Short mmCIF file of N, CA and C in Angstrom, two decimals:
data_model
loop_
_atom_site.label_atom_id
_atom_site.label_comp_id
_atom_site.label_asym_id
_atom_site.label_seq_id
_atom_site.Cartn_x
_atom_site.Cartn_y
_atom_site.Cartn_z
N MET A 2 -9.50 -4.70 -8.28
CA MET A 2 -10.60 -4.29 -7.30
C MET A 2 -11.86 -3.79 -8.15
N ASN A 3 -12.88 -3.75 -7.26
CA ASN A 3 -14.10 -3.37 -7.96
C ASN A 3 -14.66 -2.41 -7.41
N ASN A 4 -15.58 -1.51 -7.95
CA ASN A 4 -16.09 -0.20 -7.58
C ASN A 4 -16.78 -0.28 -6.02
N ASP A 5 -17.11 -1.45 -5.81
CA ASP A 5 -17.85 -1.53 -4.64
C ASP A 5 -17.04 -1.77 -3.40
N VAL A 6 -15.78 -1.60 -3.41
CA VAL A 6 -14.91 -1.77 -2.03
C VAL A 6 -15.18 -0.48 -1.27
N SER A 7 -15.51 -0.99 0.21
CA SER A 7 -15.57 -0.11 1.20
C SER A 7 -15.03 -0.85 2.39
N GLU A 8 -15.05 -0.02 3.63
CA GLU A 8 -14.53 -0.48 4.68
C GLU A 8 -15.29 -1.95 5.34
N SER A 9 -16.36 -2.08 4.87
CA SER A 9 -17.23 -3.42 5.44
C SER A 9 -16.90 -4.52 4.48
N ASN A 10 -16.30 -4.20 3.21
CA ASN A 10 -16.32 -5.14 2.22
C ASN A 10 -14.88 -5.26 1.65
N LEU A 11 -14.07 -5.43 2.58
CA LEU A 11 -12.51 -5.54 2.26
C LEU A 11 -11.99 -7.01 1.84
N PRO A 12 -11.32 -7.29 1.05
CA PRO A 12 -10.82 -8.53 0.80
C PRO A 12 -9.91 -9.03 1.86
N PRO A 13 -9.84 -10.35 2.10
CA PRO A 13 -8.89 -10.68 3.59
C PRO A 13 -7.38 -10.54 3.22
N ALA A 14 -6.95 -10.43 2.15
CA ALA A 14 -5.59 -10.34 1.73
C ALA A 14 -5.23 -9.47 0.38
N VAL A 15 -4.19 -8.95 0.24
CA VAL A 15 -3.85 -7.94 -1.06
C VAL A 15 -2.38 -8.44 -1.33
N THR A 16 -1.95 -8.10 -2.70
CA THR A 16 -1.00 -8.35 -3.19
C THR A 16 -0.56 -6.57 -3.21
N PHE A 17 0.81 -6.52 -3.71
CA PHE A 17 1.28 -5.04 -3.78
C PHE A 17 0.59 -4.31 -4.85
N GLN A 18 0.06 -4.98 -5.81
CA GLN A 18 -0.80 -4.13 -6.71
C GLN A 18 -2.18 -3.95 -6.43
N SER A 19 -2.72 -5.11 -5.81
CA SER A 19 -4.31 -4.89 -5.35
C SER A 19 -4.18 -3.83 -4.21
N GLY A 20 -3.24 -4.15 -3.38
CA GLY A 20 -3.02 -3.06 -2.23
C GLY A 20 -3.29 -1.62 -2.64
N ALA A 21 -2.13 -1.43 -3.70
CA ALA A 21 -2.20 -0.02 -4.06
C ALA A 21 -3.45 0.33 -4.56
N GLN A 22 -4.06 -0.12 -5.26
CA GLN A 22 -5.63 0.08 -5.74
C GLN A 22 -6.49 0.43 -4.65
N LEU A 23 -6.36 -0.68 -3.67
CA LEU A 23 -7.19 -0.41 -2.32
C LEU A 23 -6.87 0.90 -1.65
N LEU A 24 -5.67 1.12 -1.45
CA LEU A 24 -5.30 2.42 -0.62
C LEU A 24 -6.02 4.03 -1.56
N ILE A 25 -6.05 3.75 -2.79
CA ILE A 25 -6.50 4.68 -3.68
C ILE A 25 -7.96 4.82 -3.35
N GLU A 26 -8.63 3.40 -3.78
CA GLU A 26 -10.16 3.58 -3.49
C GLU A 26 -10.77 4.08 -2.29
N LEU A 27 -9.79 3.58 -1.24
CA LEU A 27 -10.34 4.07 -0.05
C LEU A 27 -9.92 5.53 0.40
N GLY A 28 -9.15 6.20 -0.24
CA GLY A 28 -8.78 7.62 -0.05
C GLY A 28 -7.88 7.56 1.01
N ILE A 29 -7.12 6.65 1.16
CA ILE A 29 -6.00 6.72 2.29
C ILE A 29 -4.68 7.42 1.65
N VAL A 30 -4.48 7.23 0.26
CA VAL A 30 -3.54 7.90 -0.28
C VAL A 30 -4.19 8.27 -1.82
N GLU A 31 -3.54 9.52 -2.10
CA GLU A 31 -3.90 10.05 -3.55
C GLU A 31 -3.43 9.27 -4.78
N HIS A 32 -2.26 8.79 -4.43
CA HIS A 32 -1.76 8.22 -5.72
C HIS A 32 -0.36 7.11 -5.14
N ILE A 33 -0.31 5.93 -5.53
CA ILE A 33 0.74 5.12 -5.06
C ILE A 33 0.78 3.89 -6.05
N THR A 34 1.71 3.17 -6.41
CA THR A 34 2.07 2.10 -7.44
C THR A 34 2.42 0.86 -6.47
N HIS A 35 2.46 -0.15 -7.02
CA HIS A 35 2.85 -1.51 -6.42
C HIS A 35 4.35 -1.18 -6.36
N GLN A 36 5.18 -0.57 -7.16
CA GLN A 36 6.47 -0.30 -6.77
C GLN A 36 6.70 0.62 -5.75
N GLY A 37 5.89 1.53 -5.57
CA GLY A 37 5.99 2.46 -4.35
C GLY A 37 5.84 1.66 -3.07
N ILE A 38 4.78 0.88 -3.15
CA ILE A 38 4.61 0.01 -1.89
C ILE A 38 6.01 -1.02 -1.65
N ARG A 39 6.45 -1.77 -2.60
CA ARG A 39 7.55 -2.32 -2.73
C ARG A 39 8.70 -1.50 -1.99
N HIS A 40 8.90 -0.40 -2.50
CA HIS A 40 10.08 0.54 -1.89
C HIS A 40 9.60 0.83 -0.36
N ILE A 41 8.58 1.10 -0.14
CA ILE A 41 8.34 1.48 1.37
C ILE A 41 8.65 -0.06 2.31
N ALA A 42 8.22 -1.22 1.68
CA ALA A 42 8.16 -2.36 2.41
C ALA A 42 9.93 -2.62 2.42
N GLU A 43 10.77 -2.20 1.67
CA GLU A 43 12.09 -2.57 1.66
C GLU A 43 12.90 -1.54 2.51
N THR A 44 12.45 -0.28 2.55
CA THR A 44 12.84 0.87 3.54
C THR A 44 12.42 1.26 4.82
N HIS A 45 11.21 1.11 5.11
CA HIS A 45 10.54 1.49 6.19
C HIS A 45 10.76 0.66 7.40
N PRO A 46 11.44 1.18 8.34
CA PRO A 46 11.85 0.28 9.59
C PRO A 46 10.68 -0.31 10.26
N GLU A 47 9.20 0.31 10.16
CA GLU A 47 8.20 -0.17 10.94
C GLU A 47 7.16 -1.07 9.92
N TRP A 48 7.74 -1.37 8.80
CA TRP A 48 6.82 -2.23 7.71
C TRP A 48 6.55 -3.37 8.61
N PRO A 49 5.25 -3.91 8.55
CA PRO A 49 4.68 -4.98 9.52
C PRO A 49 4.88 -6.38 8.95
N PHE A 50 5.30 -6.49 7.57
CA PHE A 50 5.41 -7.92 7.01
C PHE A 50 6.83 -8.40 6.65
N GLY A 51 6.95 -9.59 6.76
CA GLY A 51 8.32 -10.17 6.44
C GLY A 51 8.62 -11.00 7.64
N ASP A 52 9.98 -11.69 7.27
CA ASP A 52 10.78 -12.40 8.35
C ASP A 52 11.06 -11.46 9.65
N ASP A 53 10.85 -11.96 10.88
CA ASP A 53 11.07 -11.17 11.98
C ASP A 53 10.14 -9.86 12.04
N ARG A 54 9.10 -9.93 11.50
CA ARG A 54 8.19 -8.93 11.59
C ARG A 54 6.70 -9.56 12.21
N PRO A 55 6.08 -8.77 12.69
CA PRO A 55 4.45 -9.00 13.26
C PRO A 55 3.68 -9.84 12.25
N HIS A 56 3.80 -9.78 11.00
CA HIS A 56 2.99 -10.25 10.06
C HIS A 56 3.83 -10.92 9.01
N PRO A 57 3.58 -12.33 8.58
CA PRO A 57 4.19 -12.88 7.41
C PRO A 57 3.51 -12.59 6.22
N TYR A 58 4.64 -12.70 5.24
CA TYR A 58 3.97 -12.67 3.65
C TYR A 58 3.64 -14.05 3.40
N TRP A 59 2.62 -14.17 2.70
CA TRP A 59 2.07 -15.62 2.21
C TRP A 59 2.30 -15.75 0.68
N ASP A 60 2.82 -16.59 0.09
CA ASP A 60 2.89 -17.00 -1.25
C ASP A 60 1.61 -17.58 -1.59
N LEU A 61 0.92 -17.14 -2.76
CA LEU A 61 -0.28 -17.76 -3.25
C LEU A 61 -0.25 -17.58 -4.82
N ALA A 62 -0.21 -18.52 -5.31
CA ALA A 62 -0.65 -18.68 -6.88
C ALA A 62 0.49 -17.67 -7.54
N ASN A 63 1.69 -17.79 -7.28
CA ASN A 63 2.85 -17.00 -7.80
C ASN A 63 2.75 -15.37 -7.38
N ALA A 64 2.10 -15.13 -6.37
CA ALA A 64 2.03 -13.70 -5.93
C ALA A 64 2.32 -13.64 -4.34
N THR A 65 2.97 -12.65 -3.95
CA THR A 65 3.03 -12.28 -2.52
C THR A 65 1.87 -11.63 -1.98
N VAL A 66 1.24 -12.08 -1.00
CA VAL A 66 0.03 -11.49 -0.28
C VAL A 66 0.12 -10.97 1.10
N MET A 67 -0.49 -10.14 1.50
CA MET A 67 -0.33 -9.69 2.91
C MET A 67 -1.67 -9.56 3.48
N GLU A 68 -1.84 -9.76 4.62
CA GLU A 68 -3.17 -9.56 5.27
C GLU A 68 -3.73 -8.07 5.30
N THR A 69 -4.81 -8.00 4.90
CA THR A 69 -5.39 -6.56 4.66
C THR A 69 -5.37 -5.72 5.74
N GLY A 70 -5.74 -5.97 6.86
CA GLY A 70 -5.96 -5.29 8.17
C GLY A 70 -4.70 -4.62 8.34
N PRO A 71 -3.64 -5.47 8.75
CA PRO A 71 -2.35 -4.67 9.23
C PRO A 71 -1.72 -3.86 7.88
N PHE A 72 -2.07 -4.28 6.87
CA PHE A 72 -1.60 -3.33 5.52
C PHE A 72 -2.19 -2.00 5.55
N LEU A 73 -3.54 -2.06 5.69
CA LEU A 73 -4.12 -0.89 5.81
C LEU A 73 -3.58 0.00 7.05
N ARG A 74 -3.67 -0.62 8.12
CA ARG A 74 -3.52 -0.03 9.60
C ARG A 74 -2.03 0.74 9.46
N PHE A 75 -1.04 0.15 8.68
CA PHE A 75 0.33 0.75 8.47
C PHE A 75 0.25 1.88 7.77
N PHE A 76 -0.62 2.04 6.65
CA PHE A 76 -0.60 3.08 5.82
C PHE A 76 -1.45 4.47 6.61
N ARG A 77 -2.32 3.91 7.39
CA ARG A 77 -3.13 5.13 8.01
C ARG A 77 -2.39 5.53 9.12
N GLN A 78 -1.21 4.77 9.78
CA GLN A 78 -0.47 5.20 10.83
C GLN A 78 0.73 6.07 10.34
N HIS A 79 1.06 5.79 8.80
CA HIS A 79 2.30 6.13 8.33
C HIS A 79 1.91 7.13 6.92
N PRO A 80 1.17 8.13 7.33
CA PRO A 80 0.66 8.75 6.00
C PRO A 80 2.09 9.29 5.12
N ARG A 81 1.74 9.33 3.81
CA ARG A 81 2.79 9.78 3.03
C ARG A 81 2.79 11.20 2.66
N ALA A 82 3.69 11.70 3.54
CA ALA A 82 3.83 13.44 3.17
C ALA A 82 4.65 13.70 2.01
N GLY A 83 4.19 14.75 1.48
CA GLY A 83 4.80 15.14 0.20
C GLY A 83 5.07 14.26 -1.08
N HIS A 84 4.04 13.33 -1.25
CA HIS A 84 4.10 12.44 -2.35
C HIS A 84 2.67 12.65 -3.35
N LYS A 85 2.19 14.18 -3.03
CA LYS A 85 0.97 14.45 -3.90
C LYS A 85 1.49 14.88 -5.18
N PRO A 86 1.00 14.75 -6.31
CA PRO A 86 1.26 15.44 -7.58
C PRO A 86 1.10 16.95 -7.61
N SER A 87 2.13 17.40 -8.12
CA SER A 87 2.25 19.04 -8.02
C SER A 87 1.17 19.59 -8.83
N LYS A 88 0.58 20.81 -8.18
CA LYS A 88 -0.54 21.49 -9.00
C LYS A 88 0.23 22.51 -9.79
N LYS A 89 1.25 22.98 -9.60
CA LYS A 89 2.12 24.15 -10.36
C LYS A 89 2.16 23.59 -11.89
N PRO A 90 2.12 24.40 -12.84
CA PRO A 90 2.28 24.22 -14.26
C PRO A 90 3.98 24.13 -14.34
N ARG A 91 4.26 23.26 -15.08
CA ARG A 91 5.87 23.12 -15.32
C ARG A 91 6.15 23.96 -16.26
N ASP A 92 7.59 24.55 -16.06
CA ASP A 92 8.13 25.39 -16.94
C ASP A 92 8.64 24.72 -18.24
N SER A 93 8.34 25.34 -19.45
CA SER A 93 8.78 24.77 -20.61
C SER A 93 10.37 25.26 -20.82
N GLU A 94 10.83 24.34 -21.41
CA GLU A 94 12.32 24.43 -21.70
C GLU A 94 12.35 24.87 -23.22
#
């Protein structure tokens, strides 16, 4: 992704990696990785992509891509509670 990403300048499709970056750049989540998105995709009952889901995955140049609009809509409708980094100092052992 680049620093010029805004709601009016969105890519038409995202990968798990670029989708994670986009969510952070748009301020939808504070932190997420492509592994975190894959975990959500495998476990969330309302994930919108895949077989028997409203939106298909597309294979493009050895990558799995998703349409950006439904991807962002999912994360806006399903905020990730409790996944912010702790601000408390850790106890040393």
